[in-house]
Coordinates of C-alpha atoms in Angstrom, one line a residue:
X1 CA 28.3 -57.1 3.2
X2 CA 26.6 -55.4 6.1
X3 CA 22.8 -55.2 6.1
X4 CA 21.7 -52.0 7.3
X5 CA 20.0 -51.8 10.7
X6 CA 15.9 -51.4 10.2
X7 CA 15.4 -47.6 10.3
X8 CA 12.9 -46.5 12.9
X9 CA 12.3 -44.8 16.1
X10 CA 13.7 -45.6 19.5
X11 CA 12.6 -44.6 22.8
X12 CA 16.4 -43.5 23.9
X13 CA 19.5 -43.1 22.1
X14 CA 21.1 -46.2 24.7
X15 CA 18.7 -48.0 23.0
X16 CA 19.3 -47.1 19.3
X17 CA 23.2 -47.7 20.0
X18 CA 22.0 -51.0 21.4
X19 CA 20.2 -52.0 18.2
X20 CA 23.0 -51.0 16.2
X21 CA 25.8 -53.2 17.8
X22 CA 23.4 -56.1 17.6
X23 CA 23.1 -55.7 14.4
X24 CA 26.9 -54.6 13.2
X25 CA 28.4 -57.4 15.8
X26 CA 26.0 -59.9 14.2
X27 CA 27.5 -59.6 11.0
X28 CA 31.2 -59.1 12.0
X29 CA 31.0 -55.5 12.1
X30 CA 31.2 -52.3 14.3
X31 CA 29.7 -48.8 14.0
X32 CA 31.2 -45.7 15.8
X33 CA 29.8 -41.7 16.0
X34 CA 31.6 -40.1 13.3
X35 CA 30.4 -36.2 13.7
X36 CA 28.1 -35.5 16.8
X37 CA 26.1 -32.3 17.4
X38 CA 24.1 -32.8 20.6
X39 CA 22.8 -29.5 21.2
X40 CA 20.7 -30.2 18.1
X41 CA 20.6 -34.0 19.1
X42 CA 22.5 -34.8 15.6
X43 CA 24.5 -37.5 15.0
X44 CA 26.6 -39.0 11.8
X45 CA 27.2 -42.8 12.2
X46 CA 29.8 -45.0 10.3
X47 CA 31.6 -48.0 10.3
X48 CA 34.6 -48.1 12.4
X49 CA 36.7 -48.5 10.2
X50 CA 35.8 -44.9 8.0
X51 CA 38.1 -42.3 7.5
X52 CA 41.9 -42.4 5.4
X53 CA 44.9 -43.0 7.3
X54 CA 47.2 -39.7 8.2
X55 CA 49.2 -39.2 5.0
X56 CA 50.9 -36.3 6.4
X57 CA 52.3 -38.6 9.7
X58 CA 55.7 -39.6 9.3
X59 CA 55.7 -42.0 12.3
X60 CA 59.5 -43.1 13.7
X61 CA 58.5 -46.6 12.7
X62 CA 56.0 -48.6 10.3
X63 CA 52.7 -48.7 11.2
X64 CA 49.4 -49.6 10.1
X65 CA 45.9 -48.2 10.2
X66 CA 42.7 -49.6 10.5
X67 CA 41.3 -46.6 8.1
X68 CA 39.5 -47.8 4.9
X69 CA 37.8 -45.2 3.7
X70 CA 34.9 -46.9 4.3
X71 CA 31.3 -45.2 2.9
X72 CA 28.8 -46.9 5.3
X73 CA 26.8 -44.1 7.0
X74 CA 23.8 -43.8 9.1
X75 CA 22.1 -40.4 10.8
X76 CA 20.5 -40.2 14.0
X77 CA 18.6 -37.4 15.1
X78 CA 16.0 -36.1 18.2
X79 CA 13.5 -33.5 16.6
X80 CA 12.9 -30.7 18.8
X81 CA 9.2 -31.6 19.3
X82 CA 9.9 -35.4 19.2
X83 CA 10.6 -37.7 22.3
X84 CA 12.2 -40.4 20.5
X85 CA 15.4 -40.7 18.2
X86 CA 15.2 -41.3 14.3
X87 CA 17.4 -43.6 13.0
X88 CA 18.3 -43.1 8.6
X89 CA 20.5 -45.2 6.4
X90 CA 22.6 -42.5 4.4
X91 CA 24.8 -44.8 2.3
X92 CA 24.3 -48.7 2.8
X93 CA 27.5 -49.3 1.0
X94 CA 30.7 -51.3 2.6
X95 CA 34.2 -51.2 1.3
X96 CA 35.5 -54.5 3.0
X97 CA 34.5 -58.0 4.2
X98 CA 33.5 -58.7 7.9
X99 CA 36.1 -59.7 10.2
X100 CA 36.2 -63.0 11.3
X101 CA 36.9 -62.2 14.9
X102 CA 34.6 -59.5 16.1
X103 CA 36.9 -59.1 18.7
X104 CA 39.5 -57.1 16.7
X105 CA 36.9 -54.2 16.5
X106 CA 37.5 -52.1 19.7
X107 CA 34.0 -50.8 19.8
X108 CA 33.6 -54.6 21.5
X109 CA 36.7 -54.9 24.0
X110 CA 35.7 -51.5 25.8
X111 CA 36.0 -51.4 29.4
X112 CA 32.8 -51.2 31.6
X113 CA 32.5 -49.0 34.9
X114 CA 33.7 -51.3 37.1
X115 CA 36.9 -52.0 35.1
X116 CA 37.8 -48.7 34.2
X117 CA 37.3 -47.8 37.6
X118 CA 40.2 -50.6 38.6
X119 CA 42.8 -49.6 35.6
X120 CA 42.6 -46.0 37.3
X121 CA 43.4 -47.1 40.8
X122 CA 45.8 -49.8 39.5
X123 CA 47.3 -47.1 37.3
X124 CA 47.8 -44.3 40.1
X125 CA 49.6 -47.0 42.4
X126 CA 52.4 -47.3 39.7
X127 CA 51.1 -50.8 38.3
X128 CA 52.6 -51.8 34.8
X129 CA 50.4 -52.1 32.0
X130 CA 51.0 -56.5 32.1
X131 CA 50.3 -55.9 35.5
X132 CA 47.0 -54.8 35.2
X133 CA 46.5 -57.3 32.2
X134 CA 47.0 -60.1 34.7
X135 CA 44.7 -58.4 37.3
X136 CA 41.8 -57.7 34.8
X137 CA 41.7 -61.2 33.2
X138 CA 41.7 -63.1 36.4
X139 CA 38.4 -61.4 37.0
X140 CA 36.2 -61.4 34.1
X141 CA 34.2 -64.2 34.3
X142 CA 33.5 -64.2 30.1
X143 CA 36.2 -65.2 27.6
X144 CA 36.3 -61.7 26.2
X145 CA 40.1 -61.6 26.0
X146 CA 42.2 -58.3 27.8
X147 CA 44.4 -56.1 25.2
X148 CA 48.0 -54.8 26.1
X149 CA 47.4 -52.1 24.2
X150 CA 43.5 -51.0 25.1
X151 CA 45.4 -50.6 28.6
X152 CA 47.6 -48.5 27.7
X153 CA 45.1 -46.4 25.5
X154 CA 43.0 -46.3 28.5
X155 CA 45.9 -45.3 31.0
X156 CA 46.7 -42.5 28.4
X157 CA 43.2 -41.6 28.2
X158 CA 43.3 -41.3 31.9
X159 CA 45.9 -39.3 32.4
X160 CA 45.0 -36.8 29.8
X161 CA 41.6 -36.4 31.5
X162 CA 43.5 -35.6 35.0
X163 CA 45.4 -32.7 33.0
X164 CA 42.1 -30.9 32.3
X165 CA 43.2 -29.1 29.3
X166 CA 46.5 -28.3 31.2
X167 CA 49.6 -28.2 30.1
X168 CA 52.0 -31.4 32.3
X169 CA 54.2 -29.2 33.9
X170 CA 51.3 -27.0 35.1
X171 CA 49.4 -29.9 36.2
X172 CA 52.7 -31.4 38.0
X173 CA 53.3 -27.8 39.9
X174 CA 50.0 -27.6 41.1
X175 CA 50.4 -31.0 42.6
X176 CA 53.4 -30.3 44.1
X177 CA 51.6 -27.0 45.6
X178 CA 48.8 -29.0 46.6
X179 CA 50.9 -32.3 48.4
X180 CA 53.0 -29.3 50.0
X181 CA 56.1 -29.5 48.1
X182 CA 59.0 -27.1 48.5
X183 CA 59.6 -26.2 44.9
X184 CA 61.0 -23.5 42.5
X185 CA 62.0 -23.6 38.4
X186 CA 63.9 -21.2 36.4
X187 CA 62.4 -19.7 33.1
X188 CA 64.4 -18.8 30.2
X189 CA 63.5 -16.1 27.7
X190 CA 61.0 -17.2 26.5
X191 CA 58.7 -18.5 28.8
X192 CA 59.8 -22.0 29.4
X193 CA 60.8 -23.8 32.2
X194 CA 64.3 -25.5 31.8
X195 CA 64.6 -26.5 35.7
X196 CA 62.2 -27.3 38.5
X197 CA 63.5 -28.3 41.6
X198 CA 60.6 -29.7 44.0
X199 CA 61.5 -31.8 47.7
X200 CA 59.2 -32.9 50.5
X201 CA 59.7 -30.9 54.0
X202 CA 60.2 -34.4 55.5
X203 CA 62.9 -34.4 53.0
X204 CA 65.1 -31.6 54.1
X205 CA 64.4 -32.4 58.1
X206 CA 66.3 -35.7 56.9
X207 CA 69.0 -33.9 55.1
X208 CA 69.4 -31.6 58.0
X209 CA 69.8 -34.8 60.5
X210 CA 71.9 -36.4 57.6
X211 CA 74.6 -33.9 55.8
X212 CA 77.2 -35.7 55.6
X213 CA 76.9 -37.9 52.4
X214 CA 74.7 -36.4 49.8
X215 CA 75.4 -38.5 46.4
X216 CA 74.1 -36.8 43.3
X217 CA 73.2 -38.3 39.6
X218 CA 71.8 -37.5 36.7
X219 CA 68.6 -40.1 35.6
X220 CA 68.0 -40.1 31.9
X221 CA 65.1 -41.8 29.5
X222 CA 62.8 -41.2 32.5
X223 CA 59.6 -39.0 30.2
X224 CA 58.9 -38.5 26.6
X225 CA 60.4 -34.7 26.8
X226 CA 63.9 -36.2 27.3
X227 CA 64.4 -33.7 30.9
X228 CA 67.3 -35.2 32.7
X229 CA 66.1 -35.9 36.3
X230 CA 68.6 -34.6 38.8
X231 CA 68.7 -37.0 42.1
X232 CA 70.3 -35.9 45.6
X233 CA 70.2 -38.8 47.9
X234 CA 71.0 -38.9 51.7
X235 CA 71.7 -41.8 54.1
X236 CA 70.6 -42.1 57.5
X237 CA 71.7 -43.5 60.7
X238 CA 71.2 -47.0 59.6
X239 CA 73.2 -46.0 55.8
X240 CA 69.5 -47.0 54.4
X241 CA 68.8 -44.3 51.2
X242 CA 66.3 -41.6 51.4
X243 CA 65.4 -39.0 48.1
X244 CA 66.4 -35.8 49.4
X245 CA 65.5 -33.4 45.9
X246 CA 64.7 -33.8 42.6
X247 CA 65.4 -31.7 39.7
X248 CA 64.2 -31.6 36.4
X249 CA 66.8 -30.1 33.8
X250 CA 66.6 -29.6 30.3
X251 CA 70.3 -29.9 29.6
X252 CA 73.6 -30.6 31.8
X253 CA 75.2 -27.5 31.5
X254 CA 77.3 -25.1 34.1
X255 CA 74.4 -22.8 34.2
X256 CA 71.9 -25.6 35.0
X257 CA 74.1 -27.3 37.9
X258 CA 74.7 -23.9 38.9
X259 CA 71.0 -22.9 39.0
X260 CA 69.9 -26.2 41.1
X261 CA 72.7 -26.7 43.4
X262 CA 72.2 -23.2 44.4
X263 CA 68.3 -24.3 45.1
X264 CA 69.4 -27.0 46.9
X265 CA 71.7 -24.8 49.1
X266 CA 69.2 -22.6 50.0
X267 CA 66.6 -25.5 50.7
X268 CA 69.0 -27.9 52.8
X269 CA 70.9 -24.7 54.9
X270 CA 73.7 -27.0 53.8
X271 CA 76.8 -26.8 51.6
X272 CA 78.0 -30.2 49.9
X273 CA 81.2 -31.3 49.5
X274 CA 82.0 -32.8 45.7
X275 CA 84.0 -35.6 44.5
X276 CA 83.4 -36.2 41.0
X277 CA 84.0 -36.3 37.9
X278 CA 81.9 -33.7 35.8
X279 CA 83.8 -30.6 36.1
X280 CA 80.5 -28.7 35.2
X281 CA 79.6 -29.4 38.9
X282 CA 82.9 -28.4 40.6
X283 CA 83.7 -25.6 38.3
X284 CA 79.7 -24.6 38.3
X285 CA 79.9 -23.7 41.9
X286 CA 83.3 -23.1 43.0
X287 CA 85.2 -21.7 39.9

């Protein structure tokens, strides 16, 4: 079982958090802020693995959770007259054995400046997550091992700081407003956008040059809102590829094909020819 940390006061709240991982890691343990209130300077402390798994999550596949339910607390607080922080043991009580390999606790494979620095740059220039795994470990000097799945947490953690509280689609239309994109979406009744259509200037100068063969395809599985991504390609002088536009749609339907053809008409000054297959193309633009 965990002996508590000494109670007592501490100069800085870096160096209470200090003492406590000492002690927790010591023992095969790790502590984690449960409830924080630092306007007061408050702040609930517990083992990391407190808390009761999500009874109400009905995941697609089996999983586990780290949750125990476990009572251990501890309270930390800076009195408003008081230049040091108070640590109290609340409940000395543990509800499982320590773990054999601290490292399983993720309080203790956290990433320091330096390396989440690297998973952000490595992350923005497209790099898989092994990738980065391979990169990571071939510079850390110490044997603390590298975890698929911290990376992708981190990577996720990343991304959802970029978004600032925004929704994606707002975040990706004011980077296409920002990199200078020529863009446009559709909205239904509602409010959504079923369709954005977004192509680089460079782009159409290309298509203009290059009419004369414009395939078009339909990219599935490409995000986690299951958009079809519509790809017009062009080929120049030498027949190598170029991405001409890109469309996002929400479903292949006449009205959809109708809606970004007609954007890409507009965009291009150019009318395409089809040959294919899917009659909601042909029929969508010349009935």
């Amino acid at each position: 079982m965990l002996q508590p940390p000494t109670e007592g006061e501490f100069q800085t709240l870096e160096l209470l958090w200090q003492h406590l991982h000492n002690v927790a890691r010591a023992q095969g343990y790790a502590v984690s802020t449960l409830r924080s209130n630092m306007t007061h300077n408050q702040i609930e402390i517990g083992c990391d693995r407190s808390g009761t798994p999500n009874a109400n999550k009905s995941p697609s596949k089996t999983v586990t959770s780290r949750k125990l339910d476990c009572p251990f607390r501890l309270y930390a607080r800076k009195y408003a007259k008081s230049t040091t922080w108070t640590l109290k043991v609340k409940n000395p009580e543990q509800s499982h054995d320590a773990t054999e390999n601290i490292m399983a606790h993720p309080a203790f494979r956290k990433f320091n400046e330096q390396e989440t620095s690297q998973i952000s740059q490595m992350s923005e220039s497209l790099l898989m997550p092994r990738q980065i795994k391979a990169q990571l470990c071939s510079q850390r000097e110490s044997d603390r091992p590298v975890i698929l799945k911290d990376i992708y947490n981190q990577v996720t953690k990343i991304k959802k700081d970029k978004l600032q509280s925004r929704r994606p689609i707002d975040s990706l239309i004011d980077t296409l407003k920002k990199e200078n994109f020529v863009w446009s979406s559709a909205r239904d009744a509602e409010g959504y956008i079923p369709s954005l259509f977004f192509t680089h200037p460079l782009a159409i100068k290309l298509l203009h040059g290059f009419p004369h063969v414009i395939p078009m395809d339909c990219i599935y599985k490409t995000n986690k809102y299951k958009m079809r991504l519509f790809h017009i390609v062009g080929f120049g002088s030498t027949n190598k590829p170029f991405s001409g536009a890109f469309c996002l749609m929400k479903n292949e339907t006449e009205p959809s094909y109708t809606w970004e053809l007609n954007q890409y008409i507009e965009t291009s000054s150019t009318t395409p020819i089809l040959s294919t297959l899917k009659l909601l193309l042909l029929t969508g633009i010349w009935p």
